Every structure is written in C-alpha cells, then in structure tokens.
Coordinates of C-alpha atoms and ligand atoms in Angstrom, one line a residue:
M1 CA -41.6 15.9 -32.0
T2 CA -40.8 16.0 -28.3
K3 CA -41.0 12.2 -28.1
R4 CA -38.4 11.8 -30.9
F5 CA -36.1 14.3 -29.2
L6 CA -36.3 12.3 -25.9
T7 CA -35.5 9.0 -27.8
V8 CA -32.4 10.6 -29.3
S9 CA -31.2 12.0 -26.1
A10 CA -31.7 8.7 -24.3
A11 CA -29.5 7.1 -26.9
A12 CA -26.9 9.9 -26.5
M13 CA -27.0 9.5 -22.7
A14 CA -26.4 5.8 -23.1
G15 CA -23.4 6.6 -25.2
I16 CA -22.0 9.0 -22.7
A17 CA -22.6 6.6 -19.8
A18 CA -20.7 3.9 -21.7
T19 CA -17.8 6.3 -22.3
V20 CA -17.7 7.4 -18.7
A21 CA -17.9 3.8 -17.5
A22 CA -14.8 3.1 -19.6
L23 CA -12.9 6.1 -18.3
P24 CA -11.6 5.1 -14.9
V25 CA -9.7 2.2 -16.5
T26 CA -7.7 4.6 -18.6
A27 CA -7.3 7.2 -15.8
A28 CA -6.1 4.8 -13.1
P29 CA -5.1 1.4 -14.4
A30 CA -5.4 -1.4 -12.0
G31 CA -2.2 -2.9 -10.8
D32 CA -0.7 -5.9 -12.7
A33 CA -0.2 -8.6 -10.1
A34 CA 2.1 -10.7 -12.4
A35 CA 4.3 -7.7 -12.9
G36 CA 4.2 -7.0 -9.1
K37 CA 5.4 -10.5 -8.4
K38 CA 8.6 -9.6 -10.3
V39 CA 8.9 -6.4 -8.3
F40 CA 8.6 -8.5 -5.1
M41 CA 12.0 -10.1 -5.9
R42 CA 13.3 -6.9 -4.2
C43 CA 11.4 -7.8 -1.0
A44 CA 11.9 -11.6 -1.0
A45 CA 15.3 -11.5 0.7
C46 CA 13.5 -10.3 3.9
H47 CA 9.9 -11.4 3.5
T48 CA 8.3 -14.7 2.7
V49 CA 4.7 -15.1 1.3
S50 CA 4.0 -18.1 3.5
A51 CA 1.2 -17.9 6.0
S52 CA 2.7 -20.6 8.2
G53 CA 6.3 -19.2 8.7
P54 CA 9.1 -19.3 9.6
Q55 CA 9.7 -15.6 9.3
K56 CA 12.7 -14.1 7.6
M57 CA 14.2 -10.7 8.8
G58 CA 10.8 -9.1 8.1
P59 CA 7.3 -10.4 8.7
T60 CA 5.5 -12.6 6.1
M61 CA 3.5 -10.8 3.5
A62 CA 0.7 -13.4 3.5
G63 CA -2.5 -11.5 4.3
V64 CA -0.7 -8.2 4.7
V65 CA -3.3 -6.1 2.9
N66 CA -5.7 -4.6 5.5
R67 CA -3.7 -6.2 8.4
K68 CA -2.8 -4.1 11.4
A69 CA 0.9 -3.1 11.4
G70 CA 3.1 -5.2 13.7
A71 CA 0.6 -8.0 14.0
V72 CA 2.5 -11.1 12.9
K73 CA 3.1 -13.0 16.2
D74 CA 6.5 -14.5 15.7
A75 CA 8.0 -11.6 13.7
R76 CA 10.5 -9.1 15.1
Y77 CA 9.2 -5.5 14.9
S78 CA 10.8 -2.2 15.8
P79 CA 9.1 -0.3 18.7
A80 CA 8.3 2.4 16.2
L81 CA 6.3 0.1 13.9
A82 CA 4.7 -1.9 16.7
K83 CA 3.3 1.4 18.2
S84 CA 2.3 2.9 14.8
A85 CA -1.4 1.8 14.9
L86 CA -1.3 1.7 11.1
V87 CA -3.5 -0.6 9.0
W88 CA -1.9 -1.7 5.8
N89 CA -4.5 -0.5 3.4
E90 CA -3.6 0.4 -0.2
K91 CA -2.9 4.0 0.6
N92 CA -0.6 3.3 3.6
L93 CA 1.2 0.6 1.6
D94 CA 1.8 2.9 -1.3
A95 CA 3.3 5.6 1.0
W96 CA 5.3 2.9 2.9
L97 CA 6.7 1.4 -0.3
Q98 CA 7.7 4.8 -1.6
R99 CA 9.7 5.6 1.6
P100 CA 9.3 3.4 4.7
S101 CA 11.2 5.8 7.0
K102 CA 8.8 8.6 6.2
V103 CA 5.7 6.7 7.2
V104 CA 7.3 5.1 10.3
P105 CA 10.4 7.1 11.4
G106 CA 12.6 4.6 13.3
T107 CA 11.5 1.5 11.3
S108 CA 13.9 -1.3 11.1
M109 CA 13.0 -2.0 7.5
A110 CA 16.3 -1.1 5.7
F111 CA 14.8 -0.4 2.3
A112 CA 15.1 2.9 0.5
G113 CA 11.8 2.7 -1.3
I114 CA 10.4 2.4 -4.8
A115 CA 10.1 5.7 -6.7
D116 CA 8.1 4.3 -9.6
E117 CA 4.4 4.6 -9.1
T118 CA 3.5 1.8 -11.5
Q119 CA 5.8 -0.6 -9.8
R120 CA 4.3 0.2 -6.5
R121 CA 0.8 -0.2 -7.9
D122 CA 1.7 -3.6 -9.4
L123 CA 3.4 -4.7 -6.2
I124 CA 0.3 -3.9 -4.1
A125 CA -1.9 -5.8 -6.6
Y126 CA 0.4 -8.8 -6.1
L127 CA 0.3 -8.3 -2.3
K128 CA -3.5 -8.4 -2.5
T129 CA -3.3 -11.9 -4.0
L130 CA -1.4 -13.2 -0.9
K131 CA -3.7 -14.9 1.6
Ligands
HEC201 C1 16.4 -5.6 4.1 C2 15.3 -6.3 4.5 C3 13.9 -5.9 3.9 C4 13.6 -5.6 2.6 C5 14.5 -5.7 1.4 C6 12.2 -5.3 2.6 N1 11.7 -5.3 3.9 FE1 9.8 -5.0 4.5 N2 10.3 -5.2 6.4 C7 11.6 -5.5 6.9 C8 11.6 -5.5 8.3 C9 12.8 -5.8 9.2 C10 10.3 -5.1 8.7 C11 9.8 -4.8 10.1 C12 10.0 -3.3 10.3 C13 9.8 -2.7 11.6 O1 9.4 -3.4 12.5 O2 10.0 -1.5 11.8 C14 9.5 -4.9 7.5 C15 8.2 -4.6 7.5 C16 7.4 -4.5 6.4 C17 6.0 -4.3 6.3 C18 5.1 -4.1 7.6 C19 4.5 -5.5 7.9 C20 3.7 -5.6 9.2 O3 3.4 -6.7 9.6 O4 3.5 -4.6 9.8 C21 5.6 -4.4 5.0 C22 4.2 -4.2 4.5 C23 6.8 -4.6 4.2 N3 7.8 -4.7 5.1 C24 6.7 -4.7 2.9 C25 7.9 -4.9 2.1 C26 7.9 -4.9 0.7 C27 6.7 -5.0 -0.2 C28 9.2 -4.9 0.3 C29 9.8 -4.9 -1.1 C30 9.6 -3.7 -1.9 C31 10.0 -4.9 1.5 N4 9.2 -4.9 2.6 C32 11.4 -5.0 1.5 C33 12.6 -5.9 6.1 C34 12.7 -5.7 4.7

C-alpha cells in the first residue's frame, strides 16, 4: 500500500519537475539575436561591430558584454562615462539602452533610448554574439 503510494507520487513529482523546468522559458523568453541584429540598425550609425576598428562616433560593440565601460582604447569617451566604473552586464545594458542619460548623466551618447523591453532583450542577445 505505502509502496504503491510512493511510486505514484514519484511519477507525479517527475511530472511537476518537468512542468517547472519548462516554466522559465515562458516567463522570461530568451532574447532573439536575429531580431536584435535588426534593432542594431538604430545603433550602427555610431557603432561598428568590428574588433579591429576604426571606431565611429561611439566605441565598437565587439566584446561589449561584460566589458568595463570606457575601455576601448582608441574610442572617444565623455568624462562621465570614463569615470562611471560600470561593467556592461545584461542588467546595466538594459538600463542604458532604455535611457542612457539616466544611467550615466552627462554621457555623450545622443540616443533617447528604446522603450520596448522585448527589443532591448533581443538587442542584448545580439550584442552577446559579438566577440
Ligand atoms: C548618435 C550616435 C549613437 C547612437 C545612435 C548610439 N550610440 Fe552608443 N554610444 C555613442 C557614443 C558617442 C558613446 C560614448 C558615450 C560616452 O562616452 O559618454 C556610446 C557608448 C555606448 C556604449 C558604452 C560602450 C563602452 O565602451 O563603454 C554602449 C554599450 C552603447 N553605446 C550601445 C549602443 C547601442 C546598443 C545603440 C543602439 C540602440 C547605441 N549605442 C546607439 C553614440 C551612439
């Protein structure tokens, strides 16, 4: 009796575990890098994706994820960004892309920001592919 009960609950637990494992995908979908590449067209006037330069008005986006802010040698940075001590992790990038001037007041990045959360997530997924 007890043994059968345990068998059934083990199966039920496995079912629950499978459901829970599937949940985060629904709750927070991973960014779509291909869609993010299209969003990047809004950045490409000022940023290249080339690791070897030359730089445009803004620094290259090659390797930007988890890079220290203001770290591209031949790029021109505002004093505000150079002194910010930020690291471009996903959280900081998301805030920056939403409103650069709120994250680094005095930044020279003349870009209002992207209000759409999905577009920002896709864009960050694309930035992660740039080495
Ligand atoms: C009008 C030109 C322009 C546009 C458009 C623009 N940026 Fe920038 N970006 C800059 C400049 C200039 C800087 C340097 C800012 C500073 O030093 O304060 C910068 C800095 C950055 C940095 C910090 C890099 C580092 O090395 O610290 C990131 C990340 C960034 N931009 C991402 C983007 C993304 C992604 C987009 C598109 C949504 C974008 N930018 C659009 C000009 C631009």
